[in-house]
Coordinates of C-alpha atoms in Angstrom, one line a residue:
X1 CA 100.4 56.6 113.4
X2 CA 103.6 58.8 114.2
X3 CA 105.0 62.6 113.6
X4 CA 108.3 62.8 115.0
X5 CA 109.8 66.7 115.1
X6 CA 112.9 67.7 115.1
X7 CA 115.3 70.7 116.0
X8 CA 118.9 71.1 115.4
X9 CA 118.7 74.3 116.9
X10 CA 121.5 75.1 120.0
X11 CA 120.7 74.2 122.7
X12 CA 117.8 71.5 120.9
X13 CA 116.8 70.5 124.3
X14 CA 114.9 73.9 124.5
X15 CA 112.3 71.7 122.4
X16 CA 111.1 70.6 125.7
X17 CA 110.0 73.7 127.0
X18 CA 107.9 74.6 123.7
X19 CA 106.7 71.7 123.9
X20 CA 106.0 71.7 127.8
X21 CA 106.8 67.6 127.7
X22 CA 110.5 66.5 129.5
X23 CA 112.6 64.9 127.4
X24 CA 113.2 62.2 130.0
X25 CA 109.6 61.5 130.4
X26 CA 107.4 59.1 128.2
X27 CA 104.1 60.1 128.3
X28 CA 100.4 59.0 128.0
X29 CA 97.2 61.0 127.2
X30 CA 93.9 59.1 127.1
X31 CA 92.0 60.0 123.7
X32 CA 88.4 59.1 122.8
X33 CA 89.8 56.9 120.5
X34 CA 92.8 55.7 122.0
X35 CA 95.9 56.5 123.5
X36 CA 98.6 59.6 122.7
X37 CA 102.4 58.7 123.6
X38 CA 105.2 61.5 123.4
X39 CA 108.1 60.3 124.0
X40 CA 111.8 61.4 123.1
X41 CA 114.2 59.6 120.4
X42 CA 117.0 61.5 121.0
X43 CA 117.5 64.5 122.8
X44 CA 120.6 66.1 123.0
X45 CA 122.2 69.5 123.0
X46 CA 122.5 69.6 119.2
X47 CA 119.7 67.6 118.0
X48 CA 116.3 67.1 119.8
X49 CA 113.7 65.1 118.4
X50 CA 109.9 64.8 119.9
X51 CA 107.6 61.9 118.6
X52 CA 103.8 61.4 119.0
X53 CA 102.7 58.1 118.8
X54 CA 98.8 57.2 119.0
X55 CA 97.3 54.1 118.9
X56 CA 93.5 54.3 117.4
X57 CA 91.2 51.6 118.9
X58 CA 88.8 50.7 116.2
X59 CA 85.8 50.0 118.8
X60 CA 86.7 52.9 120.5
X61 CA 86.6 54.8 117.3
X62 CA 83.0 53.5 116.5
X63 CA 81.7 54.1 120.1
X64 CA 82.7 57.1 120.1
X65 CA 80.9 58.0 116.7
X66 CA 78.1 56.1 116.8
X67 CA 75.4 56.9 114.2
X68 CA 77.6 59.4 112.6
X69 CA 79.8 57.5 111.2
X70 CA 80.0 57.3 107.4
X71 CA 81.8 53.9 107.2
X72 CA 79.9 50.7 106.3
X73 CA 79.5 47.8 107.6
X74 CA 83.3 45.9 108.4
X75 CA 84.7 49.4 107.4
X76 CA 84.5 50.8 110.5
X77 CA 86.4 47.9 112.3
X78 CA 88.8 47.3 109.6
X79 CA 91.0 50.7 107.9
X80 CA 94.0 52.5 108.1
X81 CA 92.8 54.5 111.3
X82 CA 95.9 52.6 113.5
X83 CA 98.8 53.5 111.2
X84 CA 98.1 56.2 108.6
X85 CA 97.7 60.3 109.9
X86 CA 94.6 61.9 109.3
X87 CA 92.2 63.9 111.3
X88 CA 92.4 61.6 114.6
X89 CA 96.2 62.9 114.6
X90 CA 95.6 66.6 114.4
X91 CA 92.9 66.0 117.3
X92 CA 95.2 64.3 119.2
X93 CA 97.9 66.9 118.4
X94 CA 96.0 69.9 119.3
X95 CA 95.2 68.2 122.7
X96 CA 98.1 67.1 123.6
X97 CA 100.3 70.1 122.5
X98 CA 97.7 72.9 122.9
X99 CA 99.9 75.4 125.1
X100 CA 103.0 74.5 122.1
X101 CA 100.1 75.7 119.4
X102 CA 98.7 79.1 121.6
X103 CA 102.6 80.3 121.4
X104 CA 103.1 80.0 125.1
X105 CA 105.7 78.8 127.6
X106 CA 105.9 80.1 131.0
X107 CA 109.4 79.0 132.0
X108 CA 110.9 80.5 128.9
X109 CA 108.4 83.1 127.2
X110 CA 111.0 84.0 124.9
X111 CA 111.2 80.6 123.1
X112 CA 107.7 80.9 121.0
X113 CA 108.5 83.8 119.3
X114 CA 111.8 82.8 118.1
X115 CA 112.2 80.8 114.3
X116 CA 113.3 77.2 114.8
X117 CA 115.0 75.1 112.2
X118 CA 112.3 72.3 112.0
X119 CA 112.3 68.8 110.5
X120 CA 108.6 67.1 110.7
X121 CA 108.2 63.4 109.2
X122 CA 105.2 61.5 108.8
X123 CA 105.9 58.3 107.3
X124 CA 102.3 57.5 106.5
X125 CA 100.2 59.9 105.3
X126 CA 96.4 59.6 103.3
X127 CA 96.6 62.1 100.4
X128 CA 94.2 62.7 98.1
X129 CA 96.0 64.5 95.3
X130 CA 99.3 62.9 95.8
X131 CA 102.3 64.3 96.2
X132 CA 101.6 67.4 94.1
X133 CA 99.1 68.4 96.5
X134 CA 101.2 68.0 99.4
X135 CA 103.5 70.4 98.0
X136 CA 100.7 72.9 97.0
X137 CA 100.1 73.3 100.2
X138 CA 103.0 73.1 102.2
X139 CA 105.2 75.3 99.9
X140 CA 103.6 78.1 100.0
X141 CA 103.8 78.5 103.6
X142 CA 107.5 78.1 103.6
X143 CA 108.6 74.2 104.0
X144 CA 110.4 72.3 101.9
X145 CA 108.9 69.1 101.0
X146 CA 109.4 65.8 100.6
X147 CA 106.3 63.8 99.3
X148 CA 107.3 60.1 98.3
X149 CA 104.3 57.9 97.4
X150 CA 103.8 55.0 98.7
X151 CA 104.1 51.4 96.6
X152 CA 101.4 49.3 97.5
X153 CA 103.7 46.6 97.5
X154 CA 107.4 47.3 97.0
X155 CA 107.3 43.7 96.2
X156 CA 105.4 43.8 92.8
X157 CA 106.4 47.3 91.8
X158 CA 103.7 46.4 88.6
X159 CA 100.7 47.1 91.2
X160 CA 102.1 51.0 91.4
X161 CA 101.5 53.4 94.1
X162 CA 99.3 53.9 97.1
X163 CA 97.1 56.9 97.8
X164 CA 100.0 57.5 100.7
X165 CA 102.6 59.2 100.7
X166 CA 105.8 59.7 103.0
X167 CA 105.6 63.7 104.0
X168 CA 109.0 65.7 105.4
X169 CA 108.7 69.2 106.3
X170 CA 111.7 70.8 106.4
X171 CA 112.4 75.0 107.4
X172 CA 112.9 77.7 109.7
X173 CA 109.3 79.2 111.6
X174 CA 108.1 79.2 115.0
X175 CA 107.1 75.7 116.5
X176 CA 103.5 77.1 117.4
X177 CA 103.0 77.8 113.6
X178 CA 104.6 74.5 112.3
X179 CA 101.6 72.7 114.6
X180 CA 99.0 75.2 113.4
X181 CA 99.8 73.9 110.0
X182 CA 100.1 70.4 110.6
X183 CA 96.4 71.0 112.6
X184 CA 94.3 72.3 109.8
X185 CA 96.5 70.4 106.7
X186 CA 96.3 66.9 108.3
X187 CA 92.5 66.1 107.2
X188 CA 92.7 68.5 104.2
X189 CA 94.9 66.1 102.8
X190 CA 93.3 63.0 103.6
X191 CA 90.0 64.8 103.1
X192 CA 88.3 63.4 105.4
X193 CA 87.5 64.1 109.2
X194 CA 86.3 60.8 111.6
X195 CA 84.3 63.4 114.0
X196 CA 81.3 65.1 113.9
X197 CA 82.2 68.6 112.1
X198 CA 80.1 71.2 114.0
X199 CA 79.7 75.0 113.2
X200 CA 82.6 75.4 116.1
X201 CA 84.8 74.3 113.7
X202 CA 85.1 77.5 111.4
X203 CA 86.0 79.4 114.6
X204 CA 88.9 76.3 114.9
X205 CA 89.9 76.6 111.4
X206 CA 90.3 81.0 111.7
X207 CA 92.2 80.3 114.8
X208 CA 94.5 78.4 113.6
X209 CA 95.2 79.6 110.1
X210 CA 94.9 83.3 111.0
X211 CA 98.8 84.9 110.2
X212 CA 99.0 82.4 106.9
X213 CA 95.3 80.9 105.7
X214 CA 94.4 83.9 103.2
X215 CA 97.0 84.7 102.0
X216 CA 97.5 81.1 100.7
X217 CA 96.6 79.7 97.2
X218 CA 94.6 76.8 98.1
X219 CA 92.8 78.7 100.7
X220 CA 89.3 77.3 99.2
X221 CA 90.3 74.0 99.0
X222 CA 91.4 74.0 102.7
X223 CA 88.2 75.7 103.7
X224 CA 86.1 73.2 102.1
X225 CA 88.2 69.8 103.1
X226 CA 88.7 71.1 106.4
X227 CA 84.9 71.6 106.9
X228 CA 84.5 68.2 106.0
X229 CA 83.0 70.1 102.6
X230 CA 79.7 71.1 104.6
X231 CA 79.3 73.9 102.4
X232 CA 77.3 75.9 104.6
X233 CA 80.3 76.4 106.9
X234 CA 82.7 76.9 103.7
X235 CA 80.7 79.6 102.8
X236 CA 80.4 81.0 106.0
X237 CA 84.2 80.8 106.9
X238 CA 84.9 82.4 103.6
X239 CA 82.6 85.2 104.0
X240 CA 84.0 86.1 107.3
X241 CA 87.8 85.9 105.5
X242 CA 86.4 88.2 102.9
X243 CA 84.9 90.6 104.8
X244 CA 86.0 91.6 108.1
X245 CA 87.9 94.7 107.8
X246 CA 91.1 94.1 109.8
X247 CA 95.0 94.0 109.3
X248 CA 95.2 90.9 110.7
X249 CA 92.2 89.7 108.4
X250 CA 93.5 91.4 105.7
X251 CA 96.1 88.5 105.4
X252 CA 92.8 86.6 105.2
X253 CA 90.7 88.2 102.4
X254 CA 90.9 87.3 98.7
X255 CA 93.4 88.7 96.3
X256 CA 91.5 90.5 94.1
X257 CA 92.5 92.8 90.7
X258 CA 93.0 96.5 92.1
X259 CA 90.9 98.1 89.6
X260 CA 87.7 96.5 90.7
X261 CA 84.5 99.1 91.2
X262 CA 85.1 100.3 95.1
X263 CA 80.9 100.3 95.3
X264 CA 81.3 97.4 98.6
X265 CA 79.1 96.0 100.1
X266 CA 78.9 93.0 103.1
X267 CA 76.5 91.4 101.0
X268 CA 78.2 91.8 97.8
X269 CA 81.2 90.3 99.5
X270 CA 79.4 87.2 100.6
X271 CA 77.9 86.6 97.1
X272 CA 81.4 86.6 95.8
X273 CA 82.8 84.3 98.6
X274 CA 80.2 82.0 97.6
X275 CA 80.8 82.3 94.0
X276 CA 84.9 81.7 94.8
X277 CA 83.9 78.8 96.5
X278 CA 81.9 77.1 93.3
X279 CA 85.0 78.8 91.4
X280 CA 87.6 76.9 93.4
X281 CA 85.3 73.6 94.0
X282 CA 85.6 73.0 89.8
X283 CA 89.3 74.1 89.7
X284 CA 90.1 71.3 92.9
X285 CA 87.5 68.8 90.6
X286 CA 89.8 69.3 87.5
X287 CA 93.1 69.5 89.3
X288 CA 92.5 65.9 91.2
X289 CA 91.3 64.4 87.2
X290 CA 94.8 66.2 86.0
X291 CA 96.6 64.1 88.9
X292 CA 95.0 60.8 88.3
X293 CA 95.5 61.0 84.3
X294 CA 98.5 63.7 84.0
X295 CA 97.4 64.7 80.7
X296 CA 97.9 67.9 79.5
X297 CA 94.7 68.2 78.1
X298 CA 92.8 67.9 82.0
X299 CA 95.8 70.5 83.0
X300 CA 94.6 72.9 80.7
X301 CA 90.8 72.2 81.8
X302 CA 91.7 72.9 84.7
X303 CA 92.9 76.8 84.0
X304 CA 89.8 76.8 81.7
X305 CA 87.5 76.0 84.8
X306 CA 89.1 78.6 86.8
X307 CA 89.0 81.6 84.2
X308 CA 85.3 81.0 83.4
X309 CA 83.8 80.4 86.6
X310 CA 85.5 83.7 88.3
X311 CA 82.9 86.5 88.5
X312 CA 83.6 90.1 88.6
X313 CA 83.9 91.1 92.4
X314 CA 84.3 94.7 94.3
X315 CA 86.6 95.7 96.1
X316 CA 87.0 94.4 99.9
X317 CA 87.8 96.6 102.8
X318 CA 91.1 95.5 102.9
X319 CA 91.9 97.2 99.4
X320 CA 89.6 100.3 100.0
X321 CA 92.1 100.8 103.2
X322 CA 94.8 99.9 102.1
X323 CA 94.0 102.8 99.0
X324 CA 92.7 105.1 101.6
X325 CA 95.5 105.2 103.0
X326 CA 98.3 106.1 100.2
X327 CA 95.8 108.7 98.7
X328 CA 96.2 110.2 102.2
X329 CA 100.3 109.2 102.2
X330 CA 100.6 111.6 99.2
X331 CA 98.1 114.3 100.1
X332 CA 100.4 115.1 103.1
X333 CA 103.5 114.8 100.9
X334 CA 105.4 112.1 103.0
X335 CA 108.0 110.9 101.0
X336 CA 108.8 108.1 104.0
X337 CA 106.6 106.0 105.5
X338 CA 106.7 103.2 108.3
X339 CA 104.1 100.4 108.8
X340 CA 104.1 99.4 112.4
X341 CA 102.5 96.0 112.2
X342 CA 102.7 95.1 108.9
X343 CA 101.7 91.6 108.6
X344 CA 102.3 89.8 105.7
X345 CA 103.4 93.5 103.7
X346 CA 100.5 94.3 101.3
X347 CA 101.3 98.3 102.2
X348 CA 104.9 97.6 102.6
X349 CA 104.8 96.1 99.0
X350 CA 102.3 98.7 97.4
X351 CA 104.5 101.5 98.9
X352 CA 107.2 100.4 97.2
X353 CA 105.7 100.2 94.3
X354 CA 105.2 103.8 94.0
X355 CA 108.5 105.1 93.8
X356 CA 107.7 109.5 95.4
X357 CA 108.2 107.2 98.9
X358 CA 111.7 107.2 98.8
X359 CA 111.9 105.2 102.2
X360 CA 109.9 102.4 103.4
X361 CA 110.0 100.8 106.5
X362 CA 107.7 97.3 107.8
X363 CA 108.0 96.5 111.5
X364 CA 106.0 93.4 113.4
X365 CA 106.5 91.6 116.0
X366 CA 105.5 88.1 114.3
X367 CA 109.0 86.5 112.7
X368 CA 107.0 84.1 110.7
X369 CA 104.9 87.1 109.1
X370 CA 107.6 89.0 107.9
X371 CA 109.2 85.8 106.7
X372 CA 106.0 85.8 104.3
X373 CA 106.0 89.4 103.6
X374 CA 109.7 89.0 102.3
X375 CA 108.7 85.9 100.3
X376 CA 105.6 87.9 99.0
X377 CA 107.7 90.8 98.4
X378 CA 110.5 88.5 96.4
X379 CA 113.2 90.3 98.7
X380 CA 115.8 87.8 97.3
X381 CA 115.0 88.8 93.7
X382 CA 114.2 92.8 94.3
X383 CA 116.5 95.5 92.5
X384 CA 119.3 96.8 94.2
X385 CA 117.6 100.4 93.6
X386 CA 114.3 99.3 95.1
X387 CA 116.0 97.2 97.9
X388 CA 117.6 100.2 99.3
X389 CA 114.5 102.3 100.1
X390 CA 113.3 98.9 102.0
X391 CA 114.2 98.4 106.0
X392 CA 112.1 95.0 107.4
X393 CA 112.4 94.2 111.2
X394 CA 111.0 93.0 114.3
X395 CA 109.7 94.7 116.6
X396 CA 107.1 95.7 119.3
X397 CA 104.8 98.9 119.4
X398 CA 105.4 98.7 123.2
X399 CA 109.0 99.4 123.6
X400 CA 110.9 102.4 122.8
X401 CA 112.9 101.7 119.5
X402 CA 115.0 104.2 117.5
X403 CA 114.7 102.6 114.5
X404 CA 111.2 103.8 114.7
X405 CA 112.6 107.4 114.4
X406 CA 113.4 109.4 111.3
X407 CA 109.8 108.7 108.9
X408 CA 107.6 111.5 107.8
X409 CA 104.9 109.1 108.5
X410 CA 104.0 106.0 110.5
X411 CA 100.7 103.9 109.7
X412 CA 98.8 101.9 112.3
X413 CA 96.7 99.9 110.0
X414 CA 93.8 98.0 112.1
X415 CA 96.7 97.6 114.6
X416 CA 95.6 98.7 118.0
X417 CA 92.8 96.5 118.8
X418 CA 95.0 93.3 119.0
X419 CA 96.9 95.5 122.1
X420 CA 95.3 94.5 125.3
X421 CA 94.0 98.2 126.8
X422 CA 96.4 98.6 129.5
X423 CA 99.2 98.7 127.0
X424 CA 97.8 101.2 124.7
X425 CA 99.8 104.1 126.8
X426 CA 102.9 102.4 125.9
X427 CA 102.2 102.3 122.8
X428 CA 101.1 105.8 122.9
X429 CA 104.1 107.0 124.6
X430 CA 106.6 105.1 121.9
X431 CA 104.6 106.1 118.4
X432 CA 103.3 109.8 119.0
X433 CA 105.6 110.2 122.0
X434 CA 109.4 109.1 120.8
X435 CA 109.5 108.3 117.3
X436 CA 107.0 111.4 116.8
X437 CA 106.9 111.6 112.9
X438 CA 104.9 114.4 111.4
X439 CA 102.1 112.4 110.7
X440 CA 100.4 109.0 112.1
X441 CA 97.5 107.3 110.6
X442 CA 95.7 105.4 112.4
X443 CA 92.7 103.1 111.3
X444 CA 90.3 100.6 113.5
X445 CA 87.4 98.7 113.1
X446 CA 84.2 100.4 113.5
X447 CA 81.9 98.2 115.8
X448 CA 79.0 100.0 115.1
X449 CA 79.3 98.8 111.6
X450 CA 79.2 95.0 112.7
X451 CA 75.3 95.0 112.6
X452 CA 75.9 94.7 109.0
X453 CA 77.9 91.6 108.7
X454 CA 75.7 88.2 108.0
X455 CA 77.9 85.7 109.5
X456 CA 79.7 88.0 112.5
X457 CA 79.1 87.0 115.7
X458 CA 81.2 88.6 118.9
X459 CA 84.2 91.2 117.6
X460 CA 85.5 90.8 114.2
X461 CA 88.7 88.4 115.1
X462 CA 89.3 86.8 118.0
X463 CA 92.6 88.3 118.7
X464 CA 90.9 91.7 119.1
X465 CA 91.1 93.0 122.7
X466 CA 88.6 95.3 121.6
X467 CA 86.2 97.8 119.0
X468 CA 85.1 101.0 119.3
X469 CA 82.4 103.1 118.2
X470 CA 82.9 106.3 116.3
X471 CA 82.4 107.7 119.4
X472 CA 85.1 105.9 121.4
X473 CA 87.3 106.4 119.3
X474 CA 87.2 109.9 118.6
X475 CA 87.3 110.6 122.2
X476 CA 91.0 108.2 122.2
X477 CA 92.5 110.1 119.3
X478 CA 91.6 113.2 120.4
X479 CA 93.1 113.0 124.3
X480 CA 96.5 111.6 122.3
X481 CA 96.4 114.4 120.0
X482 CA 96.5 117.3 122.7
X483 CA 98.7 115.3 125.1
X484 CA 101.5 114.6 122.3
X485 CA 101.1 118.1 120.1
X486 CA 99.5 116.4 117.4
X487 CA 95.9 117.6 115.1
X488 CA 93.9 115.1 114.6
X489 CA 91.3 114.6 111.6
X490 CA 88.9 111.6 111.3
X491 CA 88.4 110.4 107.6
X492 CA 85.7 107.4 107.0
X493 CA 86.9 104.1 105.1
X494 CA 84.3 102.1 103.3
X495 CA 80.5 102.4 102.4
X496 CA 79.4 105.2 104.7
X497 CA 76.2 103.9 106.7
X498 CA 74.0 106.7 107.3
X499 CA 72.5 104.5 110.4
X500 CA 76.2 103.0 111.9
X501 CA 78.8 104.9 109.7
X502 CA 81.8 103.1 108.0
X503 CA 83.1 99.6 108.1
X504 CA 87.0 101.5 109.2
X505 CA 87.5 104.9 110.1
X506 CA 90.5 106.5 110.4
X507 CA 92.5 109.1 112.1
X508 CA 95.1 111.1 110.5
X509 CA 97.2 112.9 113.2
X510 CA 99.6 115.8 111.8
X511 CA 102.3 117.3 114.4
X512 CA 101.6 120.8 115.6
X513 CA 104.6 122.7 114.5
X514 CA 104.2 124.8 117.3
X515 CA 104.6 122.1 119.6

């Protein structure tokens, strides 16, 4: 099986580096079930391509199974393990290029953060759902695709297609998030994984999908395949994307209608992951019939599945923050805002929809999320009138930045937790310090509140460098308030535990005039 990337970008060489494999090098990595091979097709300054070839050795695959294997009989020895990518190629991949997917190179740290154009071909790929499902999935996330199916035999055209299809990626995103992708989406679409799928794996799958995962469509259906549909794990993955309160989780937590009753609870929210996943387990059921009969009629049973099976949900934290927070926007009277970090743009977007905030600014320092927020926020299609109160850049909270400068307020919104401690001065120094607007909210998970959670184990993401207690961080804002002439008021966000308080809480800081 094969995956060649490529990279037209100047000088394409610089694919090495991201890659941490010399183009002049062919190498070996010994798998449990057989042998990796990067090696380099071409690689000059204008067009770079990196293959990885592995070879799958059907006894090895067995041994190295043993009684868990599901094949039968022959099965095991005999299949499309050697030539066709599925699981054994995203295993392979995240092994051998597991400094590429983490987002780091030492020799040139600036490379992983900087939006690559990208060609990725896999000329055999397993797909249950066909072609339309490899677009569902990849589209969304930015590529453009190319699914071809398969003929079983372009020799008798009568016998029709395979269930493969020929997949190329095409787009502009950072290498480490092209692999991420190709990680979890590899045995989604083959649904199938040839390992053992252990309760480690929904830490693998949060990982890896964290800056894209819930704010995509198929979300369930990936949850599911790439648990190998253990729906235990399914419905503990989509708990924790439902209810950890956090920016960065935010991206992962269900859409859901915004007049929903706010009454939240963490058990409520795990009833109604479980009930999206038995929503979203008949919609995939009728969507794979529609594909194998294209009728119109199993089309339309399939938007009948999904409309009857959805339950009435509450609110998640997500949306009782992000509502918090412009019932405060207007009780202050700003009129401009910033959001420093702001993902994927929920506030960005609901800002804008409100027209008294004449002036809107996102800032983050992840390209490929504000690629999605201006997808999400159909930049390309927006007014002329709305587009000009709309400023989106890149950015980071730890360097001094004018374009920071001139807002009536800026919102941190579950922000500072994902900077490691010793930076938090910086960050101090640039927000309350330089651009110094008249008012800074601030919110951040509530550790005390994470007794409450079913499924949490550790901190609530594991990018988080940290979470305080009510006490903790009352005693932060409160030493930034009187060093930077600010007032500082704390506000609770979320059901209000008498025992361990709110899920968020929040500061609202408001310049001392006399200052």
């Amino acid at each position: 099986m094969l995956l060649t990337i490529t990279t037209t970008a100047t000088p394409a060489t610089d694919l090495g580096f991201l890659l941490h494999k010399h183009p002049e090098r062919v190498q070996e990595f010994s798998q449990s079930f057989g042998t990796a091979t990067v090696f380099y097709p071409e690689a000059g300054d204008e067009r770079c391509t990196a293959a990885l070839m592995l070879e799958v050795d059907p006894i090895a695959l067995v041994r190295s199974r043993g009684k868990n294997s599901p094949d039968f009989s022959l099965s095991q020895y005999v299949n499309d393990r050697p030539y066709a990518a599925s699981s054994l190629l995203a295993v392979a991949l995240a092994d051998v290029f597991r400094t590429a997917r983490a987002g780091r190179c030492k020799a040139r740290p600036e490379l992983p953060g900087t939006p690559l154009p990208l060609e990725l071909r896999l000329p055999a790929l397993p797909c249950r759902g066909g072609p339309e499902l490899a677009r569902r999935l990849f589209e969304p996330l930015g590529w453009e695709v190319d699914a071809r199916p398969v003929p079983l035999d372009e020799g008798f055209p009568e016998w029709g297609d395979s269930r493969y299809v020929g997949l190329t990626l095409r787009g502009t995103t950072r290498l480490a998030d092209a692999l991420n992708h190709l990680y979890v989406l590899l045995p989604v679409l083959d649904d199938g994984k040839h390992y053992w799928v252990a309760p480690d794996e929904v830490d693998k799958l949060i990982r890896a999908g964290e800056s894209w995962l819930g704010g995509h469509p198929e979300r369930g259906l990936i949850t599911r395949r790439y648990l190998g549909r253990r729906w235990a794990l399914a419905r503990t993955a989509l708990a924790r994307l439902a209810e950890l309160g956090d920016e960065t989780e935010e991206e992962l937590e269900p859409a859901v209608e915004e007049d929903a009753p706010a009454d939240v609870t963490a058990s409520d929210e795990a009833a109604a992951a479980e009930a999206e996943a038995a929503t979203e387990a008949e919609s995939e059921a009728a969507s794979e019939a529609a594909s194998e009969s294209g009728t119109a009629a199993q089309t339309e049973a399939q938007d009948a599945a999904r409309e009857q099976a959805a339950e009435p949900r509450s609110k998640p934290l997500n949306v009782l923050r992000r509502e918090a927070i412009l019932a405060k926007l207007e009780e202050l009277g700003a009129v401009s805002v910033i959001d420093l970090g702001c993902g994927q743009g929920e506030l960005v977007g609901a800002l804008l929809a409100r027209p008294r905030f004449a002036r809107v600014g996102g800032m983050d320092v992840s390209p490929m999320a504000l690629t999605i927020a201006a997808r999400k926020l159909r930049l390309e299609r927006m007014p002329d009138a709305k587009r000009a109160r709309l400023t989106l850049f890149q950015g980071a909270l730890t360097y001094t930045d004018k374009r920071l400068s001139g807002y009536d307020a800026a919102v941190l919104m579950e922000v500072i937790e994902h900077v490691d401690p010793p930076r938090l001065a910086a960050l101090e120094r640039v927000v309350f310090g330089r651009a110094k607007p008249a008012h800074v909210l601030v919110t951040t998970p509530n550790i005390e509140y994470n007794v409450r959670y079913e499924f949490l184990t550790g901190l609530r993401h594991p990018d988080h460098r940290f979470e305080w207690t009510r006490a903790e961080f009352t005693g932060w804002a409160t030493r930034v308030a009187a060093q930077y002439g600010y007032q500082v008021a704390f506000v609770p966000v979320g059901d209000d535990d008498p025992e361990v308080g709110p899920p968020t809480q929040m500061g609202v800081f408001t310049l001392d005039q006399r200052s």
